[in-house]
Short mmCIF file of C-alpha atoms and ligand atoms in Angstrom, two decimals:
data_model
loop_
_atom_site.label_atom_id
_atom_site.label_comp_id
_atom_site.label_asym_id
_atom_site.label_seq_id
_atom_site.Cartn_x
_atom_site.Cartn_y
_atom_site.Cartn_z
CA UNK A 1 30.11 -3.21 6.90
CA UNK A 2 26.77 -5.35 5.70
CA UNK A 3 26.40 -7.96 8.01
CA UNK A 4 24.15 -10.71 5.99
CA UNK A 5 22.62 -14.14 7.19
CA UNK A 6 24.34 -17.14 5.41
CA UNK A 7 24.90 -21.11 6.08
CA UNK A 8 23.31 -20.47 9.32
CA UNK A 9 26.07 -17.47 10.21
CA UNK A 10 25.97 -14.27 10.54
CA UNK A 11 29.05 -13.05 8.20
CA UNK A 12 29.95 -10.05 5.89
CA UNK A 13 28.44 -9.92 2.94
CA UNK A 14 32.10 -9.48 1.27
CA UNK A 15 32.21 -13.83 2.88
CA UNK A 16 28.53 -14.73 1.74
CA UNK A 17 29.94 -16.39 -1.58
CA UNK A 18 28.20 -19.52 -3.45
CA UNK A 19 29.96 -21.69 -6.43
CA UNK A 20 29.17 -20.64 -9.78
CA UNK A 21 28.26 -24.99 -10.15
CA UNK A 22 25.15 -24.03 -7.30
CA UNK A 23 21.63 -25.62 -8.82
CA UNK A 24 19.93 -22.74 -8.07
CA UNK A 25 21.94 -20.61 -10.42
CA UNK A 26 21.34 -22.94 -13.66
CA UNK A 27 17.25 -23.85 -13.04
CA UNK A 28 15.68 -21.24 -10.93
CA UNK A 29 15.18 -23.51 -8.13
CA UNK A 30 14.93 -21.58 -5.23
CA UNK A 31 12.41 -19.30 -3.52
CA UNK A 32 12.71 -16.09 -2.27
CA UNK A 33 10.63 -12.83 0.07
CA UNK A 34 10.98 -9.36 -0.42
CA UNK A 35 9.92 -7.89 2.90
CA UNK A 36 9.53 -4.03 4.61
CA UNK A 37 10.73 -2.65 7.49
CA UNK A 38 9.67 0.87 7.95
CA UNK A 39 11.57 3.70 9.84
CA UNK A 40 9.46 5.27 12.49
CA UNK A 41 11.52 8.96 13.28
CA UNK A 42 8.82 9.93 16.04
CA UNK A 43 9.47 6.76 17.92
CA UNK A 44 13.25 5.92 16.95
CA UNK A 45 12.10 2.45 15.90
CA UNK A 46 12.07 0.06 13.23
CA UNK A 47 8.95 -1.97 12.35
CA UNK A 48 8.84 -4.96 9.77
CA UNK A 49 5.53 -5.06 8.46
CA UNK A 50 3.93 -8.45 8.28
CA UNK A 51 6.78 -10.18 9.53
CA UNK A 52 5.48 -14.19 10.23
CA UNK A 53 3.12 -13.68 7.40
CA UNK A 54 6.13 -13.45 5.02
CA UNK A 55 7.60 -16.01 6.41
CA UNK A 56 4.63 -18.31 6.42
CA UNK A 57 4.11 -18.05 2.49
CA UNK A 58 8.06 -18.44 2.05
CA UNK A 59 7.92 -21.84 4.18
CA UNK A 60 4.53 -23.28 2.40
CA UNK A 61 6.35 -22.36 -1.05
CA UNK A 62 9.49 -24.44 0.27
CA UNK A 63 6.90 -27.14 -0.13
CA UNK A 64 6.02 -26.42 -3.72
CA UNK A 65 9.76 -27.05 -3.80
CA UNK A 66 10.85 -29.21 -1.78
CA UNK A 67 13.12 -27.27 -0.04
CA UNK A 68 14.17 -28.30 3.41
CA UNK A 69 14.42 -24.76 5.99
CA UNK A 70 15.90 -26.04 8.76
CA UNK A 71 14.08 -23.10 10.95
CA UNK A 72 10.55 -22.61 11.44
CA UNK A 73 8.58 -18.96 11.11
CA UNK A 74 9.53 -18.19 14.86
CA UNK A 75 12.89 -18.90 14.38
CA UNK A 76 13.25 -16.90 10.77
CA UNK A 77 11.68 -14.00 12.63
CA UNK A 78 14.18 -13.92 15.02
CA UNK A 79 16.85 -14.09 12.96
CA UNK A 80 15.98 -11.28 10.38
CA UNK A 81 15.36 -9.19 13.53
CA UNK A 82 18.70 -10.30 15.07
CA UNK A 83 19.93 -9.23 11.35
CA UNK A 84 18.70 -5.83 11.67
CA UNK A 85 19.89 -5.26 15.15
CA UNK A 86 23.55 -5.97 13.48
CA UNK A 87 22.79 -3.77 10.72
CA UNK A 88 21.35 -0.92 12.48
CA UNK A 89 19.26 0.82 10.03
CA UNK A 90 17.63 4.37 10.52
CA UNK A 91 15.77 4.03 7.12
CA UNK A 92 12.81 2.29 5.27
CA UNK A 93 14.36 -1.21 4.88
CA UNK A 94 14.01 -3.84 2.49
CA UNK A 95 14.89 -7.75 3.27
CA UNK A 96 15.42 -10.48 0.71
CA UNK A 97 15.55 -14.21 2.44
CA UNK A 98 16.07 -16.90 -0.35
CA UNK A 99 15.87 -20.65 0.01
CA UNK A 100 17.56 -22.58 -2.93
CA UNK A 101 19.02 -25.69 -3.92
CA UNK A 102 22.68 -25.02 -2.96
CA UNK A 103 24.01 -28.43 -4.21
CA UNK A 104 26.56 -27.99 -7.39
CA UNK A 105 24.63 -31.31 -8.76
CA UNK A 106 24.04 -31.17 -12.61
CA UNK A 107 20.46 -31.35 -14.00
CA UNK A 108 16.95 -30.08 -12.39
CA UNK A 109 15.15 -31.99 -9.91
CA UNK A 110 13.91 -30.97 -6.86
CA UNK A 111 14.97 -34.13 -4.31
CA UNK A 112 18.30 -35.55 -3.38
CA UNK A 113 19.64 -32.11 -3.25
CA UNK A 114 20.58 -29.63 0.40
CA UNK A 115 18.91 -26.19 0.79
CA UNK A 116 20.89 -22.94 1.05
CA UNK A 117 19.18 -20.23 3.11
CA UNK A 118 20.51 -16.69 2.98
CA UNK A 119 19.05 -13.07 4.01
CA UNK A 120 20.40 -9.50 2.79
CA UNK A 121 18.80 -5.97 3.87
CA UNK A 122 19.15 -3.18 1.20
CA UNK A 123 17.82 0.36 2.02
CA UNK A 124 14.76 0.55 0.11
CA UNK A 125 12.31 4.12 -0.69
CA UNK A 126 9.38 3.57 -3.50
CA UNK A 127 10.04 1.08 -5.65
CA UNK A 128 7.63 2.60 -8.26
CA UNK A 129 6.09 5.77 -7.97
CA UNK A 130 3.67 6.42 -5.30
CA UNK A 131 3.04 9.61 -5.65
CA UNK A 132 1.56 11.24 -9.52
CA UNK A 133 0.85 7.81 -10.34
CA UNK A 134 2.36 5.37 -13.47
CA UNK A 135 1.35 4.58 -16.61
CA UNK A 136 1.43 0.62 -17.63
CA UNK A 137 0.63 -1.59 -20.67
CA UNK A 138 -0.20 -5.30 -20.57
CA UNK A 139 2.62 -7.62 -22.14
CA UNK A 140 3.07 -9.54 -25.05
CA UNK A 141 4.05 -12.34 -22.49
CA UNK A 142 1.35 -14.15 -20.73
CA UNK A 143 1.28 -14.98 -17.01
CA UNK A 144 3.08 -18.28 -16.24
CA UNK A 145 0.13 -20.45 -15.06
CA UNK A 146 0.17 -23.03 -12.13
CA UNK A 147 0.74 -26.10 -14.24
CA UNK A 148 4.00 -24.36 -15.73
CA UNK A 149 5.48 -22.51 -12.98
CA UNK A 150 3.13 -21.48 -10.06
CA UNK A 151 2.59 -17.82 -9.91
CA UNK A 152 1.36 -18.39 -6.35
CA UNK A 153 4.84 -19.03 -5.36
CA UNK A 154 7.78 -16.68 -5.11
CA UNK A 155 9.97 -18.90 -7.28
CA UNK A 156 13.27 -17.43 -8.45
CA UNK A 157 12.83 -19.05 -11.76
CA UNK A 158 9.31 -17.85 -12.49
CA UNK A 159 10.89 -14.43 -12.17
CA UNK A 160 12.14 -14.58 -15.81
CA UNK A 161 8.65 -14.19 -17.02
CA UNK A 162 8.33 -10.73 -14.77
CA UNK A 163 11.80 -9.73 -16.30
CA UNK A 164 10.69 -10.22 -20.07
CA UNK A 165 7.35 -8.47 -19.33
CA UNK A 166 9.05 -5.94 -17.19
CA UNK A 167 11.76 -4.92 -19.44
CA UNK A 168 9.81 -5.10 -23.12
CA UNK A 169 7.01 -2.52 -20.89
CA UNK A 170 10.63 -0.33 -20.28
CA UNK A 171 11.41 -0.32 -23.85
CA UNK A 172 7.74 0.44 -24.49
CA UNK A 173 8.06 3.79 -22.45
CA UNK A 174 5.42 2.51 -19.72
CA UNK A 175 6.15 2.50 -15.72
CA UNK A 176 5.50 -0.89 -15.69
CA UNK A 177 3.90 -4.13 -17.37
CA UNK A 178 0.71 -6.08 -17.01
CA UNK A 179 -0.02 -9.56 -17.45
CA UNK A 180 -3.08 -11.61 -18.95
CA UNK A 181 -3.62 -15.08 -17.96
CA UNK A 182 -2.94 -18.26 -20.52
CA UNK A 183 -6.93 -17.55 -20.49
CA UNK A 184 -6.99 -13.78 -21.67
CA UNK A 185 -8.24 -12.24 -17.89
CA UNK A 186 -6.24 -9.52 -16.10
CA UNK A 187 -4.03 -11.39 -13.04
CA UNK A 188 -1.27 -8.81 -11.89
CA UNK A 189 1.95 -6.56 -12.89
CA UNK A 190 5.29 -7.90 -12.72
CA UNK A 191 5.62 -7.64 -8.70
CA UNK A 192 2.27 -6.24 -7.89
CA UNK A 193 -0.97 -7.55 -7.34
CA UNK A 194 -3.88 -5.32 -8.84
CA UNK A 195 -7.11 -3.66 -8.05
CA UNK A 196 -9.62 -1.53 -9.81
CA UNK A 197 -12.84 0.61 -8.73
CA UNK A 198 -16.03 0.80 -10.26
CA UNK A 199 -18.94 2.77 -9.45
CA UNK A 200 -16.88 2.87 -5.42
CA UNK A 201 -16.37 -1.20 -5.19
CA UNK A 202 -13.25 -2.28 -5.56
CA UNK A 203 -12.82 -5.92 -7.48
CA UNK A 204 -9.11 -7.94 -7.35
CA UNK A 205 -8.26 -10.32 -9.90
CA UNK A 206 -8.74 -14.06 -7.42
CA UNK A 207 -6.31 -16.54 -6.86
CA UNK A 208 -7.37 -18.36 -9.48
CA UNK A 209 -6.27 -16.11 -11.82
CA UNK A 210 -2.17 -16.63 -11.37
CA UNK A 211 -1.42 -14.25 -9.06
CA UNK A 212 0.91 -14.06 -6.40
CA UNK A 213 -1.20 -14.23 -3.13
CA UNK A 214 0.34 -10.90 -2.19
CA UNK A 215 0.24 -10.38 1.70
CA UNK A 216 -0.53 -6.54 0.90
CA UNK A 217 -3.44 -7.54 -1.14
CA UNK A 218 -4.41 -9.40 1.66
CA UNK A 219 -4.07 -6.34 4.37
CA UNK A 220 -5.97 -3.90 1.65
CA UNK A 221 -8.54 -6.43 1.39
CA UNK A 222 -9.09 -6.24 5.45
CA UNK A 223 -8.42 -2.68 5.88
CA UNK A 224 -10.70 -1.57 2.20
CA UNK A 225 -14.03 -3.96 4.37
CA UNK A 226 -12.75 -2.84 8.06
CA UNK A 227 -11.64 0.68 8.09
CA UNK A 228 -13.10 2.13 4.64
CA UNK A 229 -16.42 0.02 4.54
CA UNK A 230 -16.17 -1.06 1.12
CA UNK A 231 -17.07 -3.80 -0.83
CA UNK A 232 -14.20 -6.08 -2.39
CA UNK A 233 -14.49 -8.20 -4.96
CA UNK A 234 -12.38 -10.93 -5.89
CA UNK A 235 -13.32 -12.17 -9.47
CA UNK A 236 -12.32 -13.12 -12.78
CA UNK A 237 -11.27 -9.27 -14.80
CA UNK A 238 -11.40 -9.04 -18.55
CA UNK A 239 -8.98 -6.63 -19.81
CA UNK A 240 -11.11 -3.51 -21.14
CA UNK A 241 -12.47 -3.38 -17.55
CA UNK A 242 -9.18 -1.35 -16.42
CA UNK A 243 -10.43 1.42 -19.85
CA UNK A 244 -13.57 1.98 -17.92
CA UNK A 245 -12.46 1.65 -14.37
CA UNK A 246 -12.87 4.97 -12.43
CA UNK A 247 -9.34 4.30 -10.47
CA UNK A 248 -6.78 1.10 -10.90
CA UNK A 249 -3.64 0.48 -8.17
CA UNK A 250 -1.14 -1.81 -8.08
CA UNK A 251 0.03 -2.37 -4.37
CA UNK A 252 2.93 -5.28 -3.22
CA UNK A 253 5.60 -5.33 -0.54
CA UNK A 254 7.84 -3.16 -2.86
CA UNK A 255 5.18 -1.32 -4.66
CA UNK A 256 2.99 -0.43 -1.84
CA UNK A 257 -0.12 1.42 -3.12
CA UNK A 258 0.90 2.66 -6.27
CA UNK A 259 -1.98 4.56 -8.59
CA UNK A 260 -2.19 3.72 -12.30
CA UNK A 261 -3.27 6.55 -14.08
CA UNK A 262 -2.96 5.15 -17.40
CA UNK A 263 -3.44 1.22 -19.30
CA UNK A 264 -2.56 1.03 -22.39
CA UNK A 265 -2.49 5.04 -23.47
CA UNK A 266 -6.14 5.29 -22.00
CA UNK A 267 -6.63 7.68 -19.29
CA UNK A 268 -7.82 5.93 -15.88
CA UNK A 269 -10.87 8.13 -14.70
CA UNK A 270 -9.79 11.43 -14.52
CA UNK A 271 -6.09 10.52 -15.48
CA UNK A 272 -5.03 11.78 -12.00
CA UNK A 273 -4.77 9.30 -8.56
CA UNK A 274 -8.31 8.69 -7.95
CA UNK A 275 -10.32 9.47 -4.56
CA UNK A 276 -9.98 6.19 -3.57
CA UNK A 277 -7.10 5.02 -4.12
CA UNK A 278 -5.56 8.20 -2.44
CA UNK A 279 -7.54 7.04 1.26
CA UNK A 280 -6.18 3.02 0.66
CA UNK A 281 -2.52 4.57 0.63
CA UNK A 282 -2.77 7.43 3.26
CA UNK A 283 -4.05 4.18 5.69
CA UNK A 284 -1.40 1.65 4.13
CA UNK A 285 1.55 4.48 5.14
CA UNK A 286 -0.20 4.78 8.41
CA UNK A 287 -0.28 0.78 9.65
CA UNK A 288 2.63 -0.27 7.99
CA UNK A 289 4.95 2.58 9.79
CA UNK A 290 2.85 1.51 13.22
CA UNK A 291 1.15 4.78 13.56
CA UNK A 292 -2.79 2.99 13.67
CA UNK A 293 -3.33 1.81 17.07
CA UNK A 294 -5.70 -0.93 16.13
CA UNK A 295 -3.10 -2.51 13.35
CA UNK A 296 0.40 -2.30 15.65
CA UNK A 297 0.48 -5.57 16.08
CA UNK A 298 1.08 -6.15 12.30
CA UNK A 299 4.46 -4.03 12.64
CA UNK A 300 7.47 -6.19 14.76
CA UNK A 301 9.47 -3.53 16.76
CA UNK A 302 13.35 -4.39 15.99
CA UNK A 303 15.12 -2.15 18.88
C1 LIG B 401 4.55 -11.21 -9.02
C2 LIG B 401 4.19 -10.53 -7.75
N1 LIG B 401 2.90 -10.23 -7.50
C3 LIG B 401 2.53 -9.61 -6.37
C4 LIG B 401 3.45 -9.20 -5.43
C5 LIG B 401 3.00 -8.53 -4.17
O1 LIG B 401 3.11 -9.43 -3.10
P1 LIG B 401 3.34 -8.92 -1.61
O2 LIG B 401 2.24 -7.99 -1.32
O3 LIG B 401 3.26 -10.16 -0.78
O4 LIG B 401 4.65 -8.28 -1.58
C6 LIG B 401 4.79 -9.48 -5.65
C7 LIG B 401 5.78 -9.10 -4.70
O5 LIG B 401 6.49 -8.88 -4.13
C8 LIG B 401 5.19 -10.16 -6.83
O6 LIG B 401 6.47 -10.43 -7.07
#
């Protein structure tokens, strides 16, 4: 049985049950985390990569919101470990926390209203391929921008756009879809951030360029300087710069480091994962599962 956290309780998820009259439902007014853990068979242990960091973002977009949490990062930590010690999982992990507007009022505003918190765990392998590498196109749909609905933010309403960008790439026969800014430049695929390599730098769309501030972009970006000695740049990236990159990955909680061999039916580089690309994921696996010594303390043991 799935043990979930809801309404401050730790119940079945057959009891975790909202009203079909909840605000969230009707106007997207909630915000949400996908998180790791990773299953560690040498050791016999869990680890949730990135654990306060997730929570940090999730309690600065309650702000965006204003959503009330009535539990700081310390205390959310605890409880999604507490969560996984019910649940007992021997496999990679996956954990959705959502904060919403759980008051049944009619019409959307953001004050005068309570705040529902809930967290599920799902077992969770690749998300997209990680392994020959996927082929994407960039949408029809632009990227919402921050005077619509902020991109920075994991708001459950801004996840329409992903869906109609995500979906028409489906029906287009691609792995997955890529969005342009209101502005034309590359930001990011439906749930990943993006990089690309040229000439061995590696150059990220910036924050100014509607992105999610993905907390894996932000551990590539460390471990790419740190452990790989390359140079990052984070700059604006016009769209023909992914036909004449030598290697483009998409990495995010869910999609890890995930090679793009193909934008657009062009050929990335040599069409296969790149050199690069194929070091950034054999170190991702290795600090996110706690294997790297000098990166453990990015991994939260759960037994
Ligand atoms: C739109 C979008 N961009 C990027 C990401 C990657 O963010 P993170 O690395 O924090 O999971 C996600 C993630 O889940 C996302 O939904």
């Amino acid at each position: 049985m799935q043990t979930v956290y809801f309404n401050k309780q730790f119940v079945p998820l057959s009891e975790a049950k909202v009203s079909i009259r909840t605000n969230a439902l009707h106007y997207g007014s909630g915000v949400f985390e996908g998180i790791r853990a990773y299953w560690n068979a040498t050791e016999q242990q869990l680890f949730v990569f990135k654990l306060p960091e997730h929570y940090e973002r999730m309690v600065s977009n309650c702000r965006v919101l204003k959503l009330k949490l009535d539990h700081d990062v310390k205390e959310l930590c605890a409880i999604t470990v507490d969560l996984l010690r019910r649940n007992q999982p021997k496999e990679d992990t996956y954990i959705r926390p959502i904060a919403y507007i759980s008051s049944e009022g009619l019409g959307p505003k953001l004050v005068g209203y309570e705040t529902g918190f809930a967290i599920y765990t799902i077992p969770l392998g690749d998300y997209i391929d990680t392994s020959v590498g996927i082929r994407v196109g960039f949408s029809s749909w632009r990227r919402i921008s921050d005077n619509t609905i902020p991109a920075r933010c994991k708001v459950t309403g801004g996840y329409v756009n992903s869906a109609l960008a995500r979906t028409e790439a489906m029906e287009q026969g691609y792995d997955e879809a890529l969005f342009l800014t209101q502005g034309g430049f590359v930001s990011e695929g439906s749930a990943e951030n993006l990089f690309l390599v040229r000439s061995g730098t590696l150059i990220t769309p910036d924050r100014s360029q509607d992105i999610l501030e993905g907390i894996t972009r932000d551990v590539l970006l460390t471990l790419c300087q740190e452990e790989l000695g390359l140079t990052v740049i984070e700059r604006q990236v016009g769209r023909t710069e992914l036909y004449v990159a030598d290697e483009v990955f998409l990495c995010g909680t869910g999609a890890q480091v995930a090679p793009v061999i193909e934008v657009d039916r062009r050929p990335v580089g040599s069409g296969k994962m790149g050199p690069i690309t194929a070091r950034i994921q054999q170190l991702y696996f290795e600090v996110v599962k706690g294997n790297h010594p000098k990166y453990r303390h990015w991994c939260t043991p759960v037994y």
